[in-house]
Amino acid sequence: SQATWHVRLESVLQLPPRACLDDMVCAIHQGMSQLFGFRRLVFLQIDGGHTCLQARGYEGCYAKENIRNIQFMFSSGASVVVQACRSGGSQVLFKSAAQTLADRQLFTILRTENILCLPLNHPASGDLVGCILCAQDQPEPVTRESQNDQLRGFANRVALKLNSFS
C-alpha cells in the first residue's frame, strides 16, 4: 500500500542527527538497492557553481576508487548523462549512444550496456541537485506505473534531503 511504501522510504533515508554528505550517499545506495534492487550505481551531485555533476561516494561504496574524477560538464551537450538530466525525467541510457569520455567511463565502471538515469530535481524549485545512475540488465527497467511513481517519490525525497547538504 501507499502508506507502507512511505514508511519504507523514510526508514531507508533515515539519517543520523549530524549526518554528512557521505551518510546521504550511503542512504541513496542502500535505498536503491533495498527498494528497487539496483546494486551497481553512481550518485552525481551538482557543484556549487552549477557547472557540472560530480560523482560522489562513501567509504565502501560500489566503485569508490573508480569514480573519484568523474564529472559531467553542463557545457558538454554531447553527454547522454547531461542530456538526460536536462530532460528532467527518468530514462534509460544506452552505451551505443555514449559520445563523451565520461559517458563511456561510466558504462565501463557500471559494467553494463544500459543505465537508468534518475535526475534529482528539487520538488519546489525544480532545480537539478543531482542524479542517480543505475546499471541495468534489461533495457526496460520499469514495467509498472507504480514503480515509476515510486522512483519519482524516491528522487523527490532525496532531492529534499540533499538541500540540507548544499
Short mmCIF file of C-alpha atoms in Angstrom, two decimals:
data_model
loop_
_atom_site.label_atom_id
_atom_site.label_comp_id
_atom_site.label_asym_id
_atom_site.label_seq_id
_atom_site.Cartn_x
_atom_site.Cartn_y
_atom_site.Cartn_z
CA SER A 1 0.00 0.00 0.00
CA GLN A 2 0.97 3.66 -0.32
CA ALA A 3 1.37 4.11 3.44
CA THR A 4 3.67 1.09 3.70
CA TRP A 5 5.76 2.42 0.83
CA HIS A 6 6.22 5.82 2.54
CA VAL A 7 7.24 4.16 5.80
CA ARG A 8 9.83 2.04 3.96
CA LEU A 9 11.10 5.09 2.08
CA GLU A 10 11.51 7.14 5.25
CA SER A 11 13.24 4.30 7.09
CA VAL A 12 15.72 3.80 4.25
CA LEU A 13 16.51 7.52 4.08
CA GLN A 14 16.75 7.95 7.87
CA LEU A 15 19.96 9.82 8.67
CA PRO A 16 21.83 10.34 11.95
CA PRO A 17 21.37 13.78 13.60
CA ARG A 18 24.79 15.03 12.42
CA ALA A 19 24.73 13.43 9.03
CA CYS A 20 27.28 14.35 6.39
CA LEU A 21 27.11 14.00 2.61
CA ASP A 22 28.78 10.56 2.84
CA ASP A 23 25.88 9.38 5.04
CA MET A 24 23.39 10.68 2.48
CA VAL A 25 25.18 8.99 -0.42
CA CYS A 26 25.24 5.74 1.58
CA ALA A 27 21.48 6.05 2.21
CA ILE A 28 20.90 6.62 -1.52
CA HIS A 29 22.85 3.47 -2.40
CA GLN A 30 21.08 1.41 0.25
CA GLY A 31 17.68 2.76 -0.74
CA MET A 32 18.12 2.00 -4.43
CA SER A 33 19.29 -1.50 -3.51
CA GLN A 34 16.61 -2.31 -0.93
CA LEU A 35 13.65 -0.65 -2.63
CA PHE A 36 14.40 -1.26 -6.31
CA GLY A 37 17.09 -3.96 -6.47
CA PHE A 38 19.81 -1.80 -8.07
CA ARG A 39 23.23 -2.88 -6.79
CA ARG A 40 25.62 -1.02 -9.10
CA LEU A 41 25.06 2.71 -9.11
CA VAL A 42 26.80 6.05 -9.09
CA PHE A 43 25.50 9.21 -7.44
CA LEU A 44 26.27 12.58 -9.02
CA GLN A 45 25.90 15.89 -7.17
CA ILE A 46 25.70 19.30 -8.78
CA ASP A 47 28.63 21.56 -7.94
CA GLY A 48 28.25 24.93 -6.21
CA GLY A 49 28.59 26.88 -9.45
CA HIS A 50 26.04 24.72 -11.28
CA THR A 51 28.56 23.93 -13.99
CA CYS A 52 28.88 20.16 -13.59
CA LEU A 53 27.71 16.97 -11.94
CA GLN A 54 30.46 15.35 -9.85
CA ALA A 55 30.49 11.67 -8.81
CA ARG A 56 30.33 11.20 -5.03
CA GLY A 57 30.83 8.09 -2.98
CA TYR A 58 31.35 6.95 0.57
CA GLU A 59 33.81 4.56 2.16
CA GLY A 60 32.98 1.07 0.91
CA CYS A 61 30.55 2.08 -1.83
CA TYR A 62 30.45 0.46 -5.23
CA ALA A 63 33.36 1.62 -7.41
CA LYS A 64 34.52 4.30 -4.92
CA GLU A 65 38.08 4.12 -6.23
CA ASN A 66 36.94 4.48 -9.87
CA ILE A 67 34.54 7.42 -9.59
CA ARG A 68 36.85 9.96 -7.95
CA ASN A 69 37.45 12.02 -11.10
CA ILE A 70 34.22 11.50 -12.97
CA GLN A 71 32.30 14.66 -13.73
CA PHE A 72 29.84 15.73 -16.37
CA MET A 73 30.16 19.32 -17.53
CA PHE A 74 26.87 21.00 -18.43
CA SER A 75 28.67 22.71 -21.29
CA SER A 76 29.08 19.27 -22.90
CA GLY A 77 25.87 18.94 -24.85
CA ALA A 78 27.10 15.65 -26.33
CA SER A 79 26.94 13.78 -23.00
CA VAL A 80 23.97 11.41 -22.75
CA VAL A 81 24.01 11.92 -18.97
CA VAL A 82 23.80 15.71 -19.30
CA GLN A 83 21.03 15.42 -21.89
CA ALA A 84 19.06 13.05 -19.64
CA CYS A 85 19.44 15.32 -16.61
CA ARG A 86 18.26 18.32 -18.59
CA SER A 87 15.16 16.39 -19.71
CA GLY A 88 14.07 16.09 -16.09
CA GLY A 89 12.52 12.62 -16.18
CA SER A 90 13.98 9.18 -15.63
CA GLN A 91 15.14 7.39 -18.73
CA VAL A 92 17.35 4.56 -19.94
CA LEU A 93 20.72 5.48 -21.44
CA PHE A 94 22.36 3.14 -23.95
CA LYS A 95 26.09 2.51 -24.25
CA SER A 96 25.83 2.70 -28.04
CA ALA A 97 24.78 6.37 -27.71
CA ALA A 98 27.67 7.39 -25.40
CA GLN A 99 29.80 10.02 -27.11
CA THR A 100 31.93 11.55 -24.35
CA LEU A 101 34.76 10.01 -22.36
CA ALA A 102 32.84 10.50 -19.09
CA ASP A 103 29.82 8.66 -20.55
CA ARG A 104 31.98 5.75 -21.72
CA GLN A 105 33.81 5.59 -18.38
CA LEU A 106 30.50 5.37 -16.57
CA PHE A 107 29.28 2.43 -18.67
CA THR A 108 32.61 0.67 -18.06
CA ILE A 109 32.55 1.28 -14.31
CA LEU A 110 28.95 0.07 -14.02
CA ARG A 111 29.69 -2.93 -16.30
CA THR A 112 26.51 -2.54 -18.31
CA GLU A 113 25.05 -1.68 -21.69
CA ASN A 114 22.07 0.21 -20.19
CA ILE A 115 21.86 2.75 -17.38
CA LEU A 116 18.76 4.08 -15.66
CA CYS A 117 19.25 7.83 -15.20
CA LEU A 118 17.18 9.30 -12.38
CA PRO A 119 17.61 13.11 -12.21
CA LEU A 120 17.06 14.63 -8.77
CA ASN A 121 15.09 17.84 -9.12
CA HIS A 122 14.06 19.81 -6.04
CA PRO A 123 10.26 19.40 -5.86
CA ALA A 124 9.57 23.05 -5.02
CA SER A 125 12.01 24.90 -7.29
CA GLY A 126 12.55 22.27 -9.98
CA ASP A 127 16.32 22.90 -9.76
CA LEU A 128 18.58 19.96 -10.52
CA VAL A 129 20.51 18.95 -7.38
CA GLY A 130 21.96 15.64 -8.54
CA CYS A 131 21.43 12.39 -10.40
CA ILE A 132 21.40 8.67 -9.67
CA LEU A 133 22.77 6.38 -12.40
CA CYS A 134 21.96 2.66 -12.03
CA ALA A 135 23.31 -0.28 -14.00
CA GLN A 136 20.57 -2.34 -15.51
CA ASP A 137 20.35 -5.70 -17.13
CA GLN A 138 17.22 -5.09 -19.18
CA PRO A 139 16.65 -2.08 -21.43
CA GLU A 140 13.19 -1.51 -19.95
CA PRO A 141 13.67 -1.11 -16.18
CA VAL A 142 10.22 -0.02 -15.13
CA THR A 143 7.32 -2.14 -16.26
CA ARG A 144 4.64 -0.86 -13.91
CA GLU A 145 3.43 2.69 -13.45
CA SER A 146 3.58 2.21 -9.67
CA GLN A 147 7.34 1.62 -9.83
CA ASN A 148 7.73 4.80 -11.91
CA ASP A 149 5.80 6.65 -9.19
CA GLN A 150 7.99 5.10 -6.50
CA LEU A 151 11.18 6.11 -8.34
CA ARG A 152 9.85 9.68 -8.65
CA GLY A 153 8.94 9.66 -4.95
CA PHE A 154 12.40 8.42 -4.02
CA ALA A 155 14.05 11.07 -6.24
CA ASN A 156 11.90 13.85 -4.73
CA ARG A 157 12.68 12.77 -1.17
CA VAL A 158 16.42 12.51 -1.89
CA ALA A 159 16.41 15.94 -3.57
CA LEU A 160 14.78 17.47 -0.48
CA LYS A 161 17.30 15.85 1.85
CA LEU A 162 20.25 16.88 -0.33
CA ASN A 163 19.19 20.50 0.06
CA SER A 164 20.47 20.43 3.65
CA PHE A 165 23.98 19.47 2.44
CA SER A 166 24.35 22.38 0.00
#
